[in-house]
PDB file of C-alpha atoms in Angstrom:
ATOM      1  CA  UNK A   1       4.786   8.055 -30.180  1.00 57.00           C
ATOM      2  CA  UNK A   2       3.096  11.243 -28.831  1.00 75.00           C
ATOM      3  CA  UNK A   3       2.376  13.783 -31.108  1.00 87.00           C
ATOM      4  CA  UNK A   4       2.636  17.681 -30.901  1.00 89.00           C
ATOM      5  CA  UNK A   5       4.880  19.716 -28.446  1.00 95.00           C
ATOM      6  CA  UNK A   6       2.331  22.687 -27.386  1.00 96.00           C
ATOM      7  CA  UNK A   7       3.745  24.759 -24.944  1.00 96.00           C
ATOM      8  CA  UNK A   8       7.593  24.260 -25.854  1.00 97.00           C
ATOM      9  CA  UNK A   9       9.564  26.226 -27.926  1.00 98.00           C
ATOM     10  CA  UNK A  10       8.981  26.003 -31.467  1.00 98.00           C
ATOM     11  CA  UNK A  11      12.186  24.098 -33.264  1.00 97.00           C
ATOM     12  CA  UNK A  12      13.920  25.670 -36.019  1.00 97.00           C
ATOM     13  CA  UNK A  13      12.762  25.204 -40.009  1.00 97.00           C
ATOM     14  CA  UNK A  14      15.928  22.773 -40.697  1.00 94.00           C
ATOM     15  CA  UNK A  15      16.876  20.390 -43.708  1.00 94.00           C
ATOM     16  CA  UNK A  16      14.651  21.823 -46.187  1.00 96.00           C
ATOM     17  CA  UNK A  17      14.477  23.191 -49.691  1.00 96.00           C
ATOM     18  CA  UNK A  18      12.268  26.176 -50.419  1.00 98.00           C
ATOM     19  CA  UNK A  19      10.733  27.988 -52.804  1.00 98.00           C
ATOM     20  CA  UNK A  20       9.718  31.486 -52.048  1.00 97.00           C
ATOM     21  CA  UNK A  21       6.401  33.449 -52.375  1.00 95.00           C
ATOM     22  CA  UNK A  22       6.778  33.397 -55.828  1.00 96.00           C
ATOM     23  CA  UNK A  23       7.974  29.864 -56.744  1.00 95.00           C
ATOM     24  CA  UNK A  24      11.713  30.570 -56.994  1.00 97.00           C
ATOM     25  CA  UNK A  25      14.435  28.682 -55.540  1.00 97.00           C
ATOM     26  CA  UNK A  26      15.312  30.515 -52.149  1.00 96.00           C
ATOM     27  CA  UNK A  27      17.929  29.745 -49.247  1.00 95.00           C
ATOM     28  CA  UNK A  28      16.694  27.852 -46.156  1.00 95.00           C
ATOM     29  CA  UNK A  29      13.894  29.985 -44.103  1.00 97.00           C
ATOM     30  CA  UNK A  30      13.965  30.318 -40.390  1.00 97.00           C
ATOM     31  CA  UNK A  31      10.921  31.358 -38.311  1.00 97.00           C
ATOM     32  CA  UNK A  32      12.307  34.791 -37.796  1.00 97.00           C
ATOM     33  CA  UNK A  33      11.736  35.603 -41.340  1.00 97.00           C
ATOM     34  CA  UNK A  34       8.037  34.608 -41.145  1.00 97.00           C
ATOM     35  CA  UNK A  35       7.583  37.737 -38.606  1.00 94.00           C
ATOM     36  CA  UNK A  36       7.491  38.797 -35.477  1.00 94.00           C
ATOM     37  CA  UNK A  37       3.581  37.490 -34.842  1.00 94.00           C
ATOM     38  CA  UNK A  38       1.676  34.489 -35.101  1.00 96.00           C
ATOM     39  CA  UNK A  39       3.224  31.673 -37.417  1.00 97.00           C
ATOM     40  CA  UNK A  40       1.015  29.223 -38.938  1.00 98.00           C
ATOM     41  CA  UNK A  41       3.141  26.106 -40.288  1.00 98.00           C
ATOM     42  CA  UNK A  42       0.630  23.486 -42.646  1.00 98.00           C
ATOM     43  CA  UNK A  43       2.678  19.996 -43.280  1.00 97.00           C
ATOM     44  CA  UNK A  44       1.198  18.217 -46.417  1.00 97.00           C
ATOM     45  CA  UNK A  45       1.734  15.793 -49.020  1.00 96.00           C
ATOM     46  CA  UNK A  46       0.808  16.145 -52.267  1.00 96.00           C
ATOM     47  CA  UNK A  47      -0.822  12.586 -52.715  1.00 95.00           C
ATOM     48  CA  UNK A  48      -2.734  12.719 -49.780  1.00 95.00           C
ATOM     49  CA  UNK A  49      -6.106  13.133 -49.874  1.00 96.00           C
ATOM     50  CA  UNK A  50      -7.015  14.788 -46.898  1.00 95.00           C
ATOM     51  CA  UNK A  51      -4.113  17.432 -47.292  1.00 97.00           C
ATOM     52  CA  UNK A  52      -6.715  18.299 -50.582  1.00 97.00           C
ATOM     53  CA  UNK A  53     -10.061  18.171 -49.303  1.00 96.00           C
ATOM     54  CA  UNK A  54      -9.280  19.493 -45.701  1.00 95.00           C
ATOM     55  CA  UNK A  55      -5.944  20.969 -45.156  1.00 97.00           C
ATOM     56  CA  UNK A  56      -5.487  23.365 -47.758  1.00 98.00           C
ATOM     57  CA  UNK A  57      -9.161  25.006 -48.179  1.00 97.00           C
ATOM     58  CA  UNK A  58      -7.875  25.732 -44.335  1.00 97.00           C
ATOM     59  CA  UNK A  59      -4.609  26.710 -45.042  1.00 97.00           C
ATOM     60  CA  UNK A  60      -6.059  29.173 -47.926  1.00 97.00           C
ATOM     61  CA  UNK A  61      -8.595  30.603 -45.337  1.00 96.00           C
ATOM     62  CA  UNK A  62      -5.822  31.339 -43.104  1.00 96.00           C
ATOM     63  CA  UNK A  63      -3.678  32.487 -45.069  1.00 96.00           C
ATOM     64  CA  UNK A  64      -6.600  34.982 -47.031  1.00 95.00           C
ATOM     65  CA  UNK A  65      -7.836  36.597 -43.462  1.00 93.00           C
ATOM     66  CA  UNK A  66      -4.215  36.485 -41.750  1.00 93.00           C
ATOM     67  CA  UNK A  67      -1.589  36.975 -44.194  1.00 87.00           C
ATOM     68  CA  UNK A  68      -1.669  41.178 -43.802  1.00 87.00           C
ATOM     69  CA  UNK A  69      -2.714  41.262 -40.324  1.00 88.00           C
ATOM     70  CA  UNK A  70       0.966  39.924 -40.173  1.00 90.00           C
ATOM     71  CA  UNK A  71       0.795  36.462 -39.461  1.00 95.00           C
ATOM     72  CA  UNK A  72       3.720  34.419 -41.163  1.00 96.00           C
ATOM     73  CA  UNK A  73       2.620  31.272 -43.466  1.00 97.00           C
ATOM     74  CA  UNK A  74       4.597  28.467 -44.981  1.00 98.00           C
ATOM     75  CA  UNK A  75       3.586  25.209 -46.356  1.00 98.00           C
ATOM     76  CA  UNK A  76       6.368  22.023 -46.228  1.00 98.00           C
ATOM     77  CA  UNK A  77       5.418  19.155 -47.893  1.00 97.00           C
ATOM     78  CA  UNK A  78       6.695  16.204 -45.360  1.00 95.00           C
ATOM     79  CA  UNK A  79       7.739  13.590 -47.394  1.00 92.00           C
ATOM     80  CA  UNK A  80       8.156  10.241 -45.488  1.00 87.00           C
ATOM     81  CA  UNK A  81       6.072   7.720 -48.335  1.00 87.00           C
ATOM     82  CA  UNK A  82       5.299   8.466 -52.185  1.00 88.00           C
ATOM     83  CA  UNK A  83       9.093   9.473 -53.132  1.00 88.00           C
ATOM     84  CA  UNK A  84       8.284   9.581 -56.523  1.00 90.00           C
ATOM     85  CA  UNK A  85       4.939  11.583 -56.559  1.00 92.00           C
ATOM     86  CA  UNK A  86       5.536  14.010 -53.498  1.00 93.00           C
ATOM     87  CA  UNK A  87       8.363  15.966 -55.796  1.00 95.00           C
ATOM     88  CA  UNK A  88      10.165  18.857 -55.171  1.00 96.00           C
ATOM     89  CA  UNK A  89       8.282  20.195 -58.192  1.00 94.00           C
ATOM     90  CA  UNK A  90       5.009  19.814 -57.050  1.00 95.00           C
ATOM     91  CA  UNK A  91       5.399  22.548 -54.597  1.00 96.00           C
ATOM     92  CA  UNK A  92       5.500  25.151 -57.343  1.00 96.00           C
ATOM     93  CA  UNK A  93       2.402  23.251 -58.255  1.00 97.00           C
ATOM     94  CA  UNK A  94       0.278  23.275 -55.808  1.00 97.00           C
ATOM     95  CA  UNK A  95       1.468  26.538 -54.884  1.00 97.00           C
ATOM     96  CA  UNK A  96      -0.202  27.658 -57.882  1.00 97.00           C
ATOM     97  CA  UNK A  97      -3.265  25.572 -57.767  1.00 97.00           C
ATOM     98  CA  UNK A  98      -4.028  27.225 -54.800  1.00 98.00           C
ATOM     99  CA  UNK A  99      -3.093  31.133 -55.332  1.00 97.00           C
ATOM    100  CA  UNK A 100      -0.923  30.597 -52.034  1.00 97.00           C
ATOM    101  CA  UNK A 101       1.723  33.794 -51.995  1.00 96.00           C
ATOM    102  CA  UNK A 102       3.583  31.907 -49.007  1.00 97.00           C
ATOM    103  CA  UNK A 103       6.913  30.405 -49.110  1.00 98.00           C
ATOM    104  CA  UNK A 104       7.034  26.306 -49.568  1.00 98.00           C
ATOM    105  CA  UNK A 105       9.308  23.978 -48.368  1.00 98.00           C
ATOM    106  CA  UNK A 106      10.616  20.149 -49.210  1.00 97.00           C
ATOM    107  CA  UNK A 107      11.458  17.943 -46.317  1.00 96.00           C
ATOM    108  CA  UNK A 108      12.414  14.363 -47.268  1.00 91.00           C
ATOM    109  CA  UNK A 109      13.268  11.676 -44.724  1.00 84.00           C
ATOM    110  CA  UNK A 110      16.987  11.225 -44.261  1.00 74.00           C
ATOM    111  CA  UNK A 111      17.158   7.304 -44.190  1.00 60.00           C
ATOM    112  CA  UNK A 112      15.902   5.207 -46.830  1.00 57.00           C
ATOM    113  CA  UNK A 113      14.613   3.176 -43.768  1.00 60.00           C
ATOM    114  CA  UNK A 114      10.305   2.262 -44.108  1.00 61.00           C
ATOM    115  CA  UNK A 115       9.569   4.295 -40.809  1.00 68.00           C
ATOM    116  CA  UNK A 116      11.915   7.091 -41.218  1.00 82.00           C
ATOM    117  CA  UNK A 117      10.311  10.568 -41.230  1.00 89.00           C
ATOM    118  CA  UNK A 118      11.682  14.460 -42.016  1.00 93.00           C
ATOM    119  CA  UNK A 119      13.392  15.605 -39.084  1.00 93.00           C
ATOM    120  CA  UNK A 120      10.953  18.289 -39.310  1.00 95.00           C
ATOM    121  CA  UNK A 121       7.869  16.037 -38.239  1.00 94.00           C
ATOM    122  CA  UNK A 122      10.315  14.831 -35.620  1.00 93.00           C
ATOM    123  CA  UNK A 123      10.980  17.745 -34.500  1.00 95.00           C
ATOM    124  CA  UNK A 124       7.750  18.814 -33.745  1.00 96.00           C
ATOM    125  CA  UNK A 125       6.288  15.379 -33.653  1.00 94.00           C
ATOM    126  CA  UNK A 126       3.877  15.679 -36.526  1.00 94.00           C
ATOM    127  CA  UNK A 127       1.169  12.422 -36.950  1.00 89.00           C
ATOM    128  CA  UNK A 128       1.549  12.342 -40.718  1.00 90.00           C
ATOM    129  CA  UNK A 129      -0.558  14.783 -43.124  1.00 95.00           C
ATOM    130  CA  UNK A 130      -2.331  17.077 -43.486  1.00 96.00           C
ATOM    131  CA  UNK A 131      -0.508  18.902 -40.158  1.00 96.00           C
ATOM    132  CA  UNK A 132      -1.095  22.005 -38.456  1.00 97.00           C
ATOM    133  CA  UNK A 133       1.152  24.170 -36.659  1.00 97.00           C
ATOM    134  CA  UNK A 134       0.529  27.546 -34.688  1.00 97.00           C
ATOM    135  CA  UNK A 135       3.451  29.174 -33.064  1.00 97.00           C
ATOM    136  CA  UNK A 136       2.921  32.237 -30.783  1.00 96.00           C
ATOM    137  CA  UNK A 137       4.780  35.528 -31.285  1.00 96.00           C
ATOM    138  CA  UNK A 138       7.060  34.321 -27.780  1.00 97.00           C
ATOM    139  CA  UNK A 139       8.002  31.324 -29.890  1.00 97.00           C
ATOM    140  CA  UNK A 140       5.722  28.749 -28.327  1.00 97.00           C
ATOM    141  CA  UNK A 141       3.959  26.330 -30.020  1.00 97.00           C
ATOM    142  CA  UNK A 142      -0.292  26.616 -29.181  1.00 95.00           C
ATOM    143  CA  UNK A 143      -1.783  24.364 -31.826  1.00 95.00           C
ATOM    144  CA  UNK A 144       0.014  21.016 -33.413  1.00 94.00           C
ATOM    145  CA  UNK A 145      -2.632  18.834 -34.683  1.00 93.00           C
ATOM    146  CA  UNK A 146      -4.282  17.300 -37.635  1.00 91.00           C
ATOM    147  CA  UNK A 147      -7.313  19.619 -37.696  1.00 86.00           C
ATOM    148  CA  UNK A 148      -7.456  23.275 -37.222  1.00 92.00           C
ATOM    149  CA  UNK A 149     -10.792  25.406 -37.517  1.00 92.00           C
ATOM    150  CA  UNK A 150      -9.734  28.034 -39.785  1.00 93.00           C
ATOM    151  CA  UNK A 151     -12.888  30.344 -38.638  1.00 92.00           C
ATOM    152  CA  UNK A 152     -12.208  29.570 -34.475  1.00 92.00           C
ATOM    153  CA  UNK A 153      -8.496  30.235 -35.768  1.00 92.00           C
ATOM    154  CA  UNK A 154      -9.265  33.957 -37.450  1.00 91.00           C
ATOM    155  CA  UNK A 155     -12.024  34.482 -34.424  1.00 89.00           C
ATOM    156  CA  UNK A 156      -9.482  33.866 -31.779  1.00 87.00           C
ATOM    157  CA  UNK A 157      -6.236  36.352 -33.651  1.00 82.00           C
ATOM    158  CA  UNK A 158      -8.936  39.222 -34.447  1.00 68.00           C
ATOM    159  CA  UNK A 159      -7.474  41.632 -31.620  1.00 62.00           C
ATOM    160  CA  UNK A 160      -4.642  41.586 -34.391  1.00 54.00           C
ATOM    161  CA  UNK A 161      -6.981  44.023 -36.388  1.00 52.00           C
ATOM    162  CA  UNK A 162      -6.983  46.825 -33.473  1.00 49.00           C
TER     163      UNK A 162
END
């Protein structure tokens, strides 16, 4: 399967539970309420290693240069394997583990089948974890890969500070 859709409309934020900024229960969050800017989406697991050591030092750079130059954040954890350790619950979790004041979301596969994935990594044809999306302020997708530079990220959305 090819991964990412750069350049195509970014799909909406369906079948999945949040948590807001704060850890509470919220009702389903579409890309509108991230803003009107730049949208950085980061697709974890909370088993995976990489999604540790890699994805969400990034994620917390981003989110520490980017947040109030108003660029929307959420984290969804993307569960398609480890049913029993990639919890709802752990998204409060690791929420807290990492200081991150951005909304979280649980997508779970829909089929019980061994190859089944969220519809949100079908949607915008995610290669597993940890995931990075960047969606423009038109709604386009730029970035949908495995590994973003945080630093080449922040660099390349500074004209957001004029």
């Amino acid at each position: 399967m090819e991964t990412g859709i750069v350049g195509q409309p970014a799909p909406p934020l369906e079948h999945i539970r949040w948590v807001n900024e704060h850890g509470d229960e919220r009702s389903p969050l579409t890309l509108a309420e991230l803003g009107q800017g730049f949208k950085i989406l980061y697709f974890f697991q909370d088993w995976c290693a990489g999604c540790h050591a890699h994805g969400f030092p990034t994620f917390v750079t981003l989110a520490e240069e980017l947040r109030e130059k108003g660029v929307g954040l959420a984290a969804i954890q993307t569960v398609f394997e480890g049913l029993d350790v990639n919890t709802f619950d752990r998204l409060r979790e690791n929420q807290r583990r990492y200081g991150l004041r951005v909304p979280f979301g649980h997508a779970v596969a829909g089929s019980a089948s061994e190859d089944a994935v969220p519809a949100i990594m079908e949607a915008f044809r995610s290669g597993g974890t940890p995931w990075f999306v960047v969606i423009a302020p038109d709604g386009r997708v730029v970035y949908d890969g495995f590994r973003l530079d945080a630093k080449s990220l922040v660099q390349a959305l500074r004209p957001l500070d004029a």
